[in-house]
Short mmCIF file of C-alpha atoms in Angstrom, two decimals:
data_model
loop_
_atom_site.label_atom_id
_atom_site.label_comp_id
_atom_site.label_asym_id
_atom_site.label_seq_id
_atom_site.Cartn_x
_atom_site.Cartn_y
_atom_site.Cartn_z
CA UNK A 21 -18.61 30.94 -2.35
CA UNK A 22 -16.83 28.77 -5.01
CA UNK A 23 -14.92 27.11 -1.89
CA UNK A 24 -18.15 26.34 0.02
CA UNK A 25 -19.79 24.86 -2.58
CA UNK A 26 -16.92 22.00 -3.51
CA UNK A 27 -16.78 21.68 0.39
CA UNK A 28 -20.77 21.11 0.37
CA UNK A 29 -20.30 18.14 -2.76
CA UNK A 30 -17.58 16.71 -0.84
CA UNK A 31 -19.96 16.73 2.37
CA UNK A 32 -22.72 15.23 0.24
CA UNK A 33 -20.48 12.74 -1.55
CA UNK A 34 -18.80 11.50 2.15
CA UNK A 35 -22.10 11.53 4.46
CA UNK A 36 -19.79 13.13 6.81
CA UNK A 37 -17.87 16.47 8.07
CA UNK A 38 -14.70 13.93 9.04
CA UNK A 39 -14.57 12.02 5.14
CA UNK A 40 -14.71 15.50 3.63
CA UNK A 41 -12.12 16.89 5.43
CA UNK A 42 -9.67 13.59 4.94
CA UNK A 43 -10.62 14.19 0.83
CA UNK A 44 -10.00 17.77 1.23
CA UNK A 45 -7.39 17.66 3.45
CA UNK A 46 -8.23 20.06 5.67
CA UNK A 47 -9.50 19.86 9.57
CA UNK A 48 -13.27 18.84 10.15
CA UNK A 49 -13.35 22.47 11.63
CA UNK A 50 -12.45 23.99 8.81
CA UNK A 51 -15.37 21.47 6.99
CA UNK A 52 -18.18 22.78 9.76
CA UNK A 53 -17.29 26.55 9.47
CA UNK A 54 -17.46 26.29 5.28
CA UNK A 55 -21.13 24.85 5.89
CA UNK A 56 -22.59 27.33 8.40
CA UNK A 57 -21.18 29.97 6.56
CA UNK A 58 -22.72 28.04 3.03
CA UNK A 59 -25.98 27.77 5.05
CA UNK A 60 -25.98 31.20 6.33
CA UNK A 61 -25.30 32.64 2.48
CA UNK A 62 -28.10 30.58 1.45
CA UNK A 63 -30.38 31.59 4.78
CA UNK A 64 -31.63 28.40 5.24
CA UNK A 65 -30.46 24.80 6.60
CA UNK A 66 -28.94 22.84 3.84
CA UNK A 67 -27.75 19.49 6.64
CA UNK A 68 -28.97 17.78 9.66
CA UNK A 69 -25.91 16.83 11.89
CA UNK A 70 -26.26 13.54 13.33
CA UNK A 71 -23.89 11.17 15.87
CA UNK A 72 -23.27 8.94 12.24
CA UNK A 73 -23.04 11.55 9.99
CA UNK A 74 -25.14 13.89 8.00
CA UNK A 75 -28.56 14.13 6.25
CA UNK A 76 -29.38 16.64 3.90
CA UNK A 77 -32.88 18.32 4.39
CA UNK A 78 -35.22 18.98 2.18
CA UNK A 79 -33.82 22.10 0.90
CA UNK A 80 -30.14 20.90 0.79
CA UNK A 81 -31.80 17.73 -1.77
CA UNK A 82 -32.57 20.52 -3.79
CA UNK A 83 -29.30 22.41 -3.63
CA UNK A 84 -27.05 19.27 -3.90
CA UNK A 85 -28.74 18.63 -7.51
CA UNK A 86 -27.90 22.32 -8.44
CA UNK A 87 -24.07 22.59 -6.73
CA UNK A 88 -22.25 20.36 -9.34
CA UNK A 89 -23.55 22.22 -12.01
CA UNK A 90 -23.10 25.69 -10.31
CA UNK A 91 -19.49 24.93 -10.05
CA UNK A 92 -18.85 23.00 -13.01
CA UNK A 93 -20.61 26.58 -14.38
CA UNK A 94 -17.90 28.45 -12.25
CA UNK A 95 -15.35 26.79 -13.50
CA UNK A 96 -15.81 27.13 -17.47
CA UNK A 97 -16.69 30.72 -16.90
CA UNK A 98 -13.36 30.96 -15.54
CA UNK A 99 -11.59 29.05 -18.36
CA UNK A 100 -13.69 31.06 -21.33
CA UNK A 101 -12.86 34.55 -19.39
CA UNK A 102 -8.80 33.52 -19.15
CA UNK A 103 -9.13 32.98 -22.61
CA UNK A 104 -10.82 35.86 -23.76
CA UNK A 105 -8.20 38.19 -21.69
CA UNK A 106 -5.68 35.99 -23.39
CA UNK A 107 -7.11 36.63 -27.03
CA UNK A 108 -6.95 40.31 -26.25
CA UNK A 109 -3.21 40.51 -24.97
CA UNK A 110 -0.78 42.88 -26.12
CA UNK A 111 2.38 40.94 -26.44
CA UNK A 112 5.42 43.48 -25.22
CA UNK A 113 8.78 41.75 -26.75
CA UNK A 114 11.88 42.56 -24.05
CA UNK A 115 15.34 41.54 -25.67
CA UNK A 116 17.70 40.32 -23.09
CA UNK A 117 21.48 39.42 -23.03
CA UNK A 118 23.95 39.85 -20.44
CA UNK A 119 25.07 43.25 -21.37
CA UNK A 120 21.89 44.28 -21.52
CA UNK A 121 19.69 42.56 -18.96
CA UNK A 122 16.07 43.35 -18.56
CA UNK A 123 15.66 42.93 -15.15
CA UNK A 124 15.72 46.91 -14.99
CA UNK A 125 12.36 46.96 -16.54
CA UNK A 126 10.99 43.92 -15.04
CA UNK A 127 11.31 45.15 -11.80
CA UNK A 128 9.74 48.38 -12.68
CA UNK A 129 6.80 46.06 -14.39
CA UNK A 130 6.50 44.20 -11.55
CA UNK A 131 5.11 46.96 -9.59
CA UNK A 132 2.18 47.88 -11.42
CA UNK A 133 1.30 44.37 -13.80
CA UNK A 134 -1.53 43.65 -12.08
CA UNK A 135 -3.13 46.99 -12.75
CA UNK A 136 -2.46 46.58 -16.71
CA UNK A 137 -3.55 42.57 -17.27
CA UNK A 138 -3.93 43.36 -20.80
CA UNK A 139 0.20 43.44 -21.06
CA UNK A 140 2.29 40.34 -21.35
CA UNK A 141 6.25 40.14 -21.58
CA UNK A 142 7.69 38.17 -23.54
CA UNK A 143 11.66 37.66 -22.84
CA UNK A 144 13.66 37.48 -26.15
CA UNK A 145 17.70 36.59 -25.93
CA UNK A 146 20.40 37.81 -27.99
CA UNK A 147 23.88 37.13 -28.07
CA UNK A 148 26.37 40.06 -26.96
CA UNK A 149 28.57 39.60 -30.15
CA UNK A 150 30.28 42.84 -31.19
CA UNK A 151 29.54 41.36 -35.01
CA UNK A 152 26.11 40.96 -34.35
CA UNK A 153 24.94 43.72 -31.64
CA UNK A 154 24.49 46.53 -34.63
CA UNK A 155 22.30 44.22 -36.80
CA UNK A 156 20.56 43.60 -33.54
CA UNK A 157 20.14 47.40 -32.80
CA UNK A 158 18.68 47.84 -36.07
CA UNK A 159 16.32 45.36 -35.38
CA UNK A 160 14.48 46.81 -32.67
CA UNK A 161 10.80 47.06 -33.84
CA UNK A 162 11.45 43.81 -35.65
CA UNK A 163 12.58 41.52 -33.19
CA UNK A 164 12.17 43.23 -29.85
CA UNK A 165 9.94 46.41 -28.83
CA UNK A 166 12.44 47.08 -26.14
CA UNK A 167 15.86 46.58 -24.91
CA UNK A 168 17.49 47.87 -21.73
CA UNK A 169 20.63 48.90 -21.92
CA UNK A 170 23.35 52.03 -21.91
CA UNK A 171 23.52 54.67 -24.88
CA UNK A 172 26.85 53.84 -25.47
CA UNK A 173 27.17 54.59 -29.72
CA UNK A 174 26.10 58.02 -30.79
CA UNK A 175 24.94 56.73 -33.87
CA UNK A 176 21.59 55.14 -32.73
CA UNK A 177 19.44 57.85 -34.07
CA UNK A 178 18.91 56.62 -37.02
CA UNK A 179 17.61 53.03 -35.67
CA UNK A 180 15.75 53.63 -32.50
CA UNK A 181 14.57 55.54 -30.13
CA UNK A 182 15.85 55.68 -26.15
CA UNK A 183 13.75 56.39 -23.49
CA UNK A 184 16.19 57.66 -20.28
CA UNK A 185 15.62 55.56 -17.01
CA UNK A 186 19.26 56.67 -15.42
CA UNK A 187 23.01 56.65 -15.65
CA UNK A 188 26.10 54.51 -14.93
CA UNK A 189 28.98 54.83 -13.20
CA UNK A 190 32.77 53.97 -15.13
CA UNK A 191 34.43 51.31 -13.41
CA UNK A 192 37.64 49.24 -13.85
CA UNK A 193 37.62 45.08 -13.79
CA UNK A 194 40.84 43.29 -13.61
CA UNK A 195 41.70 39.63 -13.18
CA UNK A 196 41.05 38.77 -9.19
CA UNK A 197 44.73 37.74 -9.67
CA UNK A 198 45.95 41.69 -10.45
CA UNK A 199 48.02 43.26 -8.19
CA UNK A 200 45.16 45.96 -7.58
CA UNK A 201 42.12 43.38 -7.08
CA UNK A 202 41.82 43.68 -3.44
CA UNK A 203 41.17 47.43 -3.58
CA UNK A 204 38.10 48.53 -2.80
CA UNK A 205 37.72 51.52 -4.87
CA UNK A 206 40.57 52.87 -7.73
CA UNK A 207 42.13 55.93 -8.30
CA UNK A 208 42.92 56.65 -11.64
CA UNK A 209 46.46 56.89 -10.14
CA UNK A 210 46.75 53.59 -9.39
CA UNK A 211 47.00 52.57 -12.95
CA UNK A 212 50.16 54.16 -13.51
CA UNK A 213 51.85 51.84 -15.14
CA UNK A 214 48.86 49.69 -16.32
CA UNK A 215 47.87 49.23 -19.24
CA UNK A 216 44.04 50.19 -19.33
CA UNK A 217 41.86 48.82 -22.41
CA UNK A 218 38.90 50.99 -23.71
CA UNK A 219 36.34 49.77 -26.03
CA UNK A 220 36.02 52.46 -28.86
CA UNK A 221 34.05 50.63 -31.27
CA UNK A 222 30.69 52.95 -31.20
CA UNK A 223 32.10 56.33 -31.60
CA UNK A 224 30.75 57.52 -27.89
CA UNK A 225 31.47 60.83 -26.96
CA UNK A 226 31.61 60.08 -23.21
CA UNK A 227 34.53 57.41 -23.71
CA UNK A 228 36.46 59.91 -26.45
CA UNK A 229 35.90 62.25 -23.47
CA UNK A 230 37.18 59.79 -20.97
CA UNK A 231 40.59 58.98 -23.34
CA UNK A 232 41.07 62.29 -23.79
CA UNK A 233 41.37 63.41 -20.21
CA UNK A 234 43.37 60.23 -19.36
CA UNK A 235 45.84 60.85 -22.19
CA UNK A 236 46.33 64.84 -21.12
CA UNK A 237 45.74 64.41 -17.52
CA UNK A 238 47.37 60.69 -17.01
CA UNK A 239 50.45 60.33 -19.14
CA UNK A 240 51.81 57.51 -17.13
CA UNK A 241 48.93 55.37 -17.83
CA UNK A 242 48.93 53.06 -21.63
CA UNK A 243 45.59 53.24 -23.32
CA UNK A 244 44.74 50.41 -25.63
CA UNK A 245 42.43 51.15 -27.83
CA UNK A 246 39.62 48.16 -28.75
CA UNK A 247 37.91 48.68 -32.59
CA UNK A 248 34.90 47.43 -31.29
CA UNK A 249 31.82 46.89 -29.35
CA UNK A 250 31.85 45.73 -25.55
CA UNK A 251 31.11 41.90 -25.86
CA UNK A 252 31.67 39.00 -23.47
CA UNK A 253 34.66 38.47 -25.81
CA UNK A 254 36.72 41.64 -24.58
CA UNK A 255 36.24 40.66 -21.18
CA UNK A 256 37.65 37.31 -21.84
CA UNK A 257 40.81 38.74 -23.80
CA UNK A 258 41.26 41.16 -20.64
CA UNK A 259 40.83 38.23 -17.91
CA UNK A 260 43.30 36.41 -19.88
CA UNK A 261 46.18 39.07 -20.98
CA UNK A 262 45.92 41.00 -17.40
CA UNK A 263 44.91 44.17 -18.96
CA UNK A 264 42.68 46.43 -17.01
CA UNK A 265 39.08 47.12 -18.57
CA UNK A 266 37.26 50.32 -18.52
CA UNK A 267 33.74 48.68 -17.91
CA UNK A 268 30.34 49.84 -16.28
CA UNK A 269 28.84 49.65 -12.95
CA UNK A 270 25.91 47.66 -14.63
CA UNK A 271 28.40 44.39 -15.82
CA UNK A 272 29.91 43.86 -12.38
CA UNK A 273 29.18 40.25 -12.37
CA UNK A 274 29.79 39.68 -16.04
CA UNK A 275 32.66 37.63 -15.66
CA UNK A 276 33.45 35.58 -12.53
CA UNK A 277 37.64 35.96 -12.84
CA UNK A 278 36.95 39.53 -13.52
CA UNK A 279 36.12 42.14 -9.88
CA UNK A 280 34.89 45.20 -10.98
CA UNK A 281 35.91 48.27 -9.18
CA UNK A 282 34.37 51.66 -8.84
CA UNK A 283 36.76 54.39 -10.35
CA UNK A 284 37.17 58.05 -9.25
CA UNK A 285 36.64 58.88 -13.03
CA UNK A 286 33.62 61.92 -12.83
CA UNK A 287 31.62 60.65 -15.95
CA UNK A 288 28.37 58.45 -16.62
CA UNK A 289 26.79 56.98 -19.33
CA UNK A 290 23.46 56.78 -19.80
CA UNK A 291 20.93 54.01 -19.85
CA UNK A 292 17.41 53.57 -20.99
CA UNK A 293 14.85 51.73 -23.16
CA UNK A 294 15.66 51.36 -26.69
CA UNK A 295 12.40 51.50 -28.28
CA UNK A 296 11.57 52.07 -32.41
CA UNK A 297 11.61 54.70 -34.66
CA UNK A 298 7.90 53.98 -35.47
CA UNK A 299 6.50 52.21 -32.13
CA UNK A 300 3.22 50.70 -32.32
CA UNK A 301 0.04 52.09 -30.23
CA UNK A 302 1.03 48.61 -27.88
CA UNK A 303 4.31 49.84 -26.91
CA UNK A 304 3.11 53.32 -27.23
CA UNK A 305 0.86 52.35 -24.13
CA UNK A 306 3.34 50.36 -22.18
CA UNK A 307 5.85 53.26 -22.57
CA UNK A 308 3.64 55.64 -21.26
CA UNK A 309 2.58 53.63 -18.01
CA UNK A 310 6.61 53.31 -17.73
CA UNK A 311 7.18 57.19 -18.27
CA UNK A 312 4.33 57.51 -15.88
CA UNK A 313 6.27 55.37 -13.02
CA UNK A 314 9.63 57.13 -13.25
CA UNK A 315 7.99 60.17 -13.28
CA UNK A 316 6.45 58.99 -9.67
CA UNK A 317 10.02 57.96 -8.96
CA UNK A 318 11.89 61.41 -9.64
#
């Protein structure tokens, strides 16, 4: 209706179905159609067609004086609803980095946003510093009401809570100049001889578990131990010294020198949303309509 009644001003303005559709860039067609449908809404005729133009009939004299107001009406209806939806947002805070990107829960958000309008995102970036990420951690609830990412330290209970969306797979990434870079998948075999770096900076039980069967089980391969956090700074040291990385799935395109290849190694880690301790009733909501969509998904 809104679209028929701008067409109808335009009409009115022009004097003719041709000027209209020039202003309005659309076909004088498309013009004609927008009136009879205008006149049949209103059940009456609103123009008199004629070979130089249009008149407007009694009735559309009348109408024409209402239409600018109608939609001018329309319009700051509009602007004073958007606003009062906007007033009456619940702001969701999403930390991102690229360890621990969001997209995860965008994409699940995506889905369903436009059933839940109330709900806005708001992206917040950290840096992936291994100094840093376990001030950042304890800052969930703070800073951020969520962050994506794997359950790698087994000391988080004490700082947040995690919410389990899946698991990923243990990979290795090596400089694309490695002898093993072409490979398509790795056998833990193939690093005899290697020296393999593990991160073993948040006491996870999953990577002690992964040492310990590659120190019993695997001899010939040299584990180097790293007293800290995965940041974008151990990937750098391993690009540059040749070492291979025990990495994730998730971090594949991390680093462009690195490739990242899927091991045989039969463990996961998993991943989720890192929520607070305390969560407010917002992001009590917003978890529940995301508990409600994996449940739809499992």
């Amino acid at each position: 209706m809104n679209e028929q009644l701008n067409t109808f001003i335009q009409v009115v303005q022009s004097g003719s179905f041709s000027k209209a559709a020039e202003k309005l860039f659309v076909s004088p067609t498309a013009v004609m159609k927008q009136m009879n449908l205008l006149e049949k809404h209103v059940a009456m005729p609103l123009l008199i067609r004629t070979n130089h133009g249009i008149e407007l009939t009694k009735a559309g004299k009348s109408f024409s004086k209402d239409a600018v107001f109608m939609v001018q009406y329309f319009q700051e209806a509009l602007l004073r609803m958007r606003q009062s939806a906007q007033s009456n947002q619940l702001v969701i805070r999403v930390g991102t980095s690229m360890l621990n990107p969001c997209k995860v829960l965008l994409d699940m958000w995506n889905e369903v946003s436009d059933q839940f309008p109330q709900f806005k995102i708001n992206i917040v970036h950290f840096e992936d510093d291994s100094h840093t990420l376990p001030t950042t951690y304890r800052t969930i609830g703070k800073h951020f009401d969520f962050i994506v990412g794997p359950t790698i330290t087994e000391n988080w209970k004490e700082y947040f809570r995690v919410f389990e969306l899946g698991s990923y797979r243990f990979c290795f990434a090596l400089s694309r100049n490695h002898r093993l870079a072409s490979k398509k998948t790795m056998s833990v075999k193939d690093l005899y001889g290697e020296q393999l770096a593990v991160v073993n900076g948040g006491g996870s039980d999953v990577i002690d578990e992964i040492r310990d069967f590659l120190i019993r089980n695997h001899p010939k391969i040299r584990i180097k131990d790293i007293p800290r956090l995965y940041d974008i700074d151990v990937f750098n040291r391993c690009e540059e010294s040749g070492v291979v990385l025990l990495t994730l799935d998730v971090w594949a395109d991390i680093h462009p020198s690195l490739v990242t290849i899927p091991s045989d190694l039969d463990f996961t880690i998993p991943y989720g949303l890192l929520y607070p301790l305390h969560p407010s009733e917002d992001v009590n909501q917003f978890l529940e309509i995301i508990k409600e969509m994996q449940s739809q998904h499992s």
